[in-house]
């Protein structure tokens, strides 16, 4: 791996984060699962305003997820980047569900937000990961 792989990973992470953020905003506008407010959870846990919650959200999606993809997940199944991305999304969902959700007082897997929270979170993570992997594959080709 060279530095260009890392930059490609972060570009793919940024693209996926932009799309995920648009989906989150549409979800909020349609009043679907209003209790599942990722930016509110981030800003609340960090005791910051919502603007900083958005900044952290973009850093996590771009640098952490994009970097993790380039460093680890891009190599799982060569040339099937969308599937590698799904693996990253599932890993991220598990990590968030057992560590971050309880820290935000939402319970393991976010069950305190209702039965649909783990499902919605899983779908969003898988979509994010698949998109990140697909974009990575397109940029690295």
mmCIF file of C-alpha atoms in Angstrom:
data_model
loop_
_atom_site.group_PDB
_atom_site.id
_atom_site.type_symbol
_atom_site.label_atom_id
_atom_site.label_comp_id
_atom_site.label_asym_id
_atom_site.label_seq_id
_atom_site.Cartn_x
_atom_site.Cartn_y
_atom_site.Cartn_z
ATOM 1 C CA UNK A 1 0.000 0.000 0.000
ATOM 2 C CA UNK A 2 1.209 3.490 -0.758
ATOM 3 C CA UNK A 3 -0.064 6.886 0.327
ATOM 4 C CA UNK A 4 -2.267 7.186 -2.756
ATOM 5 C CA UNK A 5 -4.356 4.246 -1.473
ATOM 6 C CA UNK A 6 -4.930 6.116 1.765
ATOM 7 C CA UNK A 7 -5.947 9.297 -0.085
ATOM 8 C CA UNK A 8 -8.277 7.274 -2.308
ATOM 9 C CA UNK A 9 -9.785 5.688 0.817
ATOM 10 C CA UNK A 10 -10.388 9.076 2.381
ATOM 11 C CA UNK A 11 -11.911 10.440 -0.855
ATOM 12 C CA UNK A 12 -14.218 7.410 -0.967
ATOM 13 C CA UNK A 13 -15.024 7.912 2.722
ATOM 14 C CA UNK A 14 -15.907 11.545 2.063
ATOM 15 C CA UNK A 15 -18.167 10.619 -0.866
ATOM 16 C CA UNK A 16 -19.950 7.961 1.181
ATOM 17 C CA UNK A 17 -20.293 10.352 4.130
ATOM 18 C CA UNK A 18 -21.875 13.007 1.910
ATOM 19 C CA UNK A 19 -24.446 10.492 0.619
ATOM 20 C CA UNK A 20 -25.115 9.088 4.101
ATOM 21 C CA UNK A 21 -25.543 12.624 5.445
ATOM 22 C CA UNK A 22 -28.078 13.418 2.712
ATOM 23 C CA UNK A 23 -30.002 10.263 3.646
ATOM 24 C CA UNK A 24 -29.886 11.263 7.313
ATOM 25 C CA UNK A 25 -31.247 14.724 6.490
ATOM 26 C CA UNK A 26 -34.035 13.195 4.377
ATOM 27 C CA UNK A 27 -34.861 10.786 7.234
ATOM 28 C CA UNK A 28 -35.108 13.741 9.609
ATOM 29 C CA UNK A 29 -37.252 15.761 7.193
ATOM 30 C CA UNK A 30 -39.654 12.827 6.799
ATOM 31 C CA UNK A 31 -39.760 12.342 10.601
ATOM 32 C CA UNK A 32 -38.618 8.720 10.309
ATOM 33 C CA UNK A 33 -37.203 7.520 13.631
ATOM 34 C CA UNK A 34 -36.592 10.996 15.078
ATOM 35 C CA UNK A 35 -35.119 9.405 18.214
ATOM 36 C CA UNK A 36 -32.235 8.081 16.076
ATOM 37 C CA UNK A 37 -30.330 11.344 15.696
ATOM 38 C CA UNK A 38 -26.679 10.498 15.012
ATOM 39 C CA UNK A 39 -25.492 14.118 15.072
ATOM 40 C CA UNK A 40 -27.372 14.716 18.313
ATOM 41 C CA UNK A 41 -25.779 11.608 19.838
ATOM 42 C CA UNK A 42 -22.280 12.677 18.766
ATOM 43 C CA UNK A 43 -22.662 16.248 19.960
ATOM 44 C CA UNK A 44 -24.295 15.095 23.209
ATOM 45 C CA UNK A 45 -21.565 12.566 24.003
ATOM 46 C CA UNK A 46 -18.859 15.138 23.291
ATOM 47 C CA UNK A 47 -20.751 17.977 24.968
ATOM 48 C CA UNK A 48 -20.474 20.106 21.822
ATOM 49 C CA UNK A 49 -22.947 21.907 19.603
ATOM 50 C CA UNK A 50 -24.535 20.262 16.537
ATOM 51 C CA UNK A 51 -22.123 21.973 14.138
ATOM 52 C CA UNK A 52 -19.208 20.234 15.850
ATOM 53 C CA UNK A 53 -21.204 16.998 15.789
ATOM 54 C CA UNK A 54 -21.343 17.315 12.001
ATOM 55 C CA UNK A 55 -17.588 18.002 11.855
ATOM 56 C CA UNK A 56 -16.862 14.878 13.926
ATOM 57 C CA UNK A 57 -19.285 12.862 11.764
ATOM 58 C CA UNK A 58 -17.380 13.885 8.616
ATOM 59 C CA UNK A 59 -13.985 13.203 10.210
ATOM 60 C CA UNK A 60 -15.084 9.722 11.282
ATOM 61 C CA UNK A 61 -16.559 8.896 7.867
ATOM 62 C CA UNK A 62 -13.685 10.358 5.865
ATOM 63 C CA UNK A 63 -10.557 9.705 7.910
ATOM 64 C CA UNK A 64 -11.413 6.743 10.159
ATOM 65 C CA UNK A 65 -13.664 4.732 7.850
ATOM 66 C CA UNK A 66 -11.832 5.765 4.660
ATOM 67 C CA UNK A 67 -8.468 5.038 6.241
ATOM 68 C CA UNK A 68 -9.608 1.711 7.705
ATOM 69 C CA UNK A 69 -10.930 0.698 4.307
ATOM 70 C CA UNK A 70 -7.664 1.530 2.536
ATOM 71 C CA UNK A 71 -5.473 -0.068 5.197
ATOM 72 C CA UNK A 72 -7.436 -3.254 5.910
ATOM 73 C CA UNK A 73 -10.717 -3.876 4.119
ATOM 74 C CA UNK A 74 -9.652 -3.111 0.519
ATOM 75 C CA UNK A 75 -7.605 -6.317 0.566
ATOM 76 C CA UNK A 76 -10.242 -8.802 1.750
ATOM 77 C CA UNK A 77 -11.608 -9.780 -1.667
ATOM 78 C CA UNK A 78 -9.576 -8.267 -4.495
ATOM 79 C CA UNK A 79 -11.660 -6.430 -7.087
ATOM 80 C CA UNK A 80 -14.934 -6.759 -5.152
ATOM 81 C CA UNK A 81 -14.731 -3.439 -3.369
ATOM 82 C CA UNK A 82 -18.452 -3.034 -2.698
ATOM 83 C CA UNK A 83 -18.385 -6.346 -0.785
ATOM 84 C CA UNK A 84 -15.284 -5.269 1.146
ATOM 85 C CA UNK A 85 -17.186 -2.096 1.978
ATOM 86 C CA UNK A 86 -20.121 -4.098 3.295
ATOM 87 C CA UNK A 87 -17.678 -5.967 5.562
ATOM 88 C CA UNK A 88 -16.407 -2.584 6.809
ATOM 89 C CA UNK A 89 -19.981 -1.399 7.351
ATOM 90 C CA UNK A 90 -20.879 -4.494 9.382
ATOM 91 C CA UNK A 91 -17.710 -4.122 11.449
ATOM 92 C CA UNK A 92 -18.512 -0.445 12.079
ATOM 93 C CA UNK A 93 -22.117 -1.279 12.975
ATOM 94 C CA UNK A 94 -21.000 -3.902 15.500
ATOM 95 C CA UNK A 95 -18.476 -1.525 17.041
ATOM 96 C CA UNK A 96 -20.992 1.313 17.255
ATOM 97 C CA UNK A 97 -23.719 -0.991 18.569
ATOM 98 C CA UNK A 98 -21.776 -2.514 21.437
ATOM 99 C CA UNK A 99 -19.547 0.441 22.373
ATOM 100 C CA UNK A 100 -20.898 3.797 21.203
ATOM 101 C CA UNK A 101 -24.642 3.258 21.626
ATOM 102 C CA UNK A 102 -24.269 2.306 25.308
ATOM 103 C CA UNK A 103 -21.940 5.310 25.816
ATOM 104 C CA UNK A 104 -24.715 7.515 24.420
ATOM 105 C CA UNK A 105 -27.151 5.864 26.869
ATOM 106 C CA UNK A 106 -29.077 4.236 24.008
ATOM 107 C CA UNK A 107 -28.453 0.657 25.167
ATOM 108 C CA UNK A 108 -26.579 -2.117 23.394
ATOM 109 C CA UNK A 109 -27.529 -2.021 19.696
ATOM 110 C CA UNK A 110 -29.552 1.130 20.464
ATOM 111 C CA UNK A 111 -32.505 -0.864 21.786
ATOM 112 C CA UNK A 112 -33.599 2.015 24.034
ATOM 113 C CA UNK A 113 -34.590 3.827 20.819
ATOM 114 C CA UNK A 114 -36.953 1.044 19.774
ATOM 115 C CA UNK A 115 -36.784 -2.206 17.879
ATOM 116 C CA UNK A 116 -36.195 -0.591 14.501
ATOM 117 C CA UNK A 117 -33.066 1.290 15.625
ATOM 118 C CA UNK A 118 -30.669 -1.654 15.225
ATOM 119 C CA UNK A 119 -32.174 -2.470 11.822
ATOM 120 C CA UNK A 120 -32.008 1.116 10.578
ATOM 121 C CA UNK A 121 -28.468 1.502 11.892
ATOM 122 C CA UNK A 122 -27.422 -1.754 10.218
ATOM 123 C CA UNK A 123 -28.909 -0.747 6.857
ATOM 124 C CA UNK A 124 -27.249 2.675 6.978
ATOM 125 C CA UNK A 125 -23.854 1.176 7.852
ATOM 126 C CA UNK A 126 -24.114 -1.432 5.082
ATOM 127 C CA UNK A 127 -25.166 1.173 2.501
ATOM 128 C CA UNK A 128 -22.363 3.480 3.614
ATOM 129 C CA UNK A 129 -19.782 0.697 3.429
ATOM 130 C CA UNK A 130 -20.946 -0.582 0.038
ATOM 131 C CA UNK A 131 -20.808 2.939 -1.387
ATOM 132 C CA UNK A 132 -17.396 3.609 0.146
ATOM 133 C CA UNK A 133 -16.033 0.379 -1.343
ATOM 134 C CA UNK A 134 -17.595 1.019 -4.744
ATOM 135 C CA UNK A 135 -16.173 4.557 -4.923
ATOM 136 C CA UNK A 136 -12.771 3.264 -3.784
ATOM 137 C CA UNK A 137 -12.846 0.674 -6.561
ATOM 138 C CA UNK A 138 -13.793 3.297 -9.154
ATOM 139 C CA UNK A 139 -11.061 5.719 -8.033
ATOM 140 C CA UNK A 140 -8.348 3.083 -7.758
ATOM 141 C CA UNK A 141 -9.052 1.499 -11.160
#
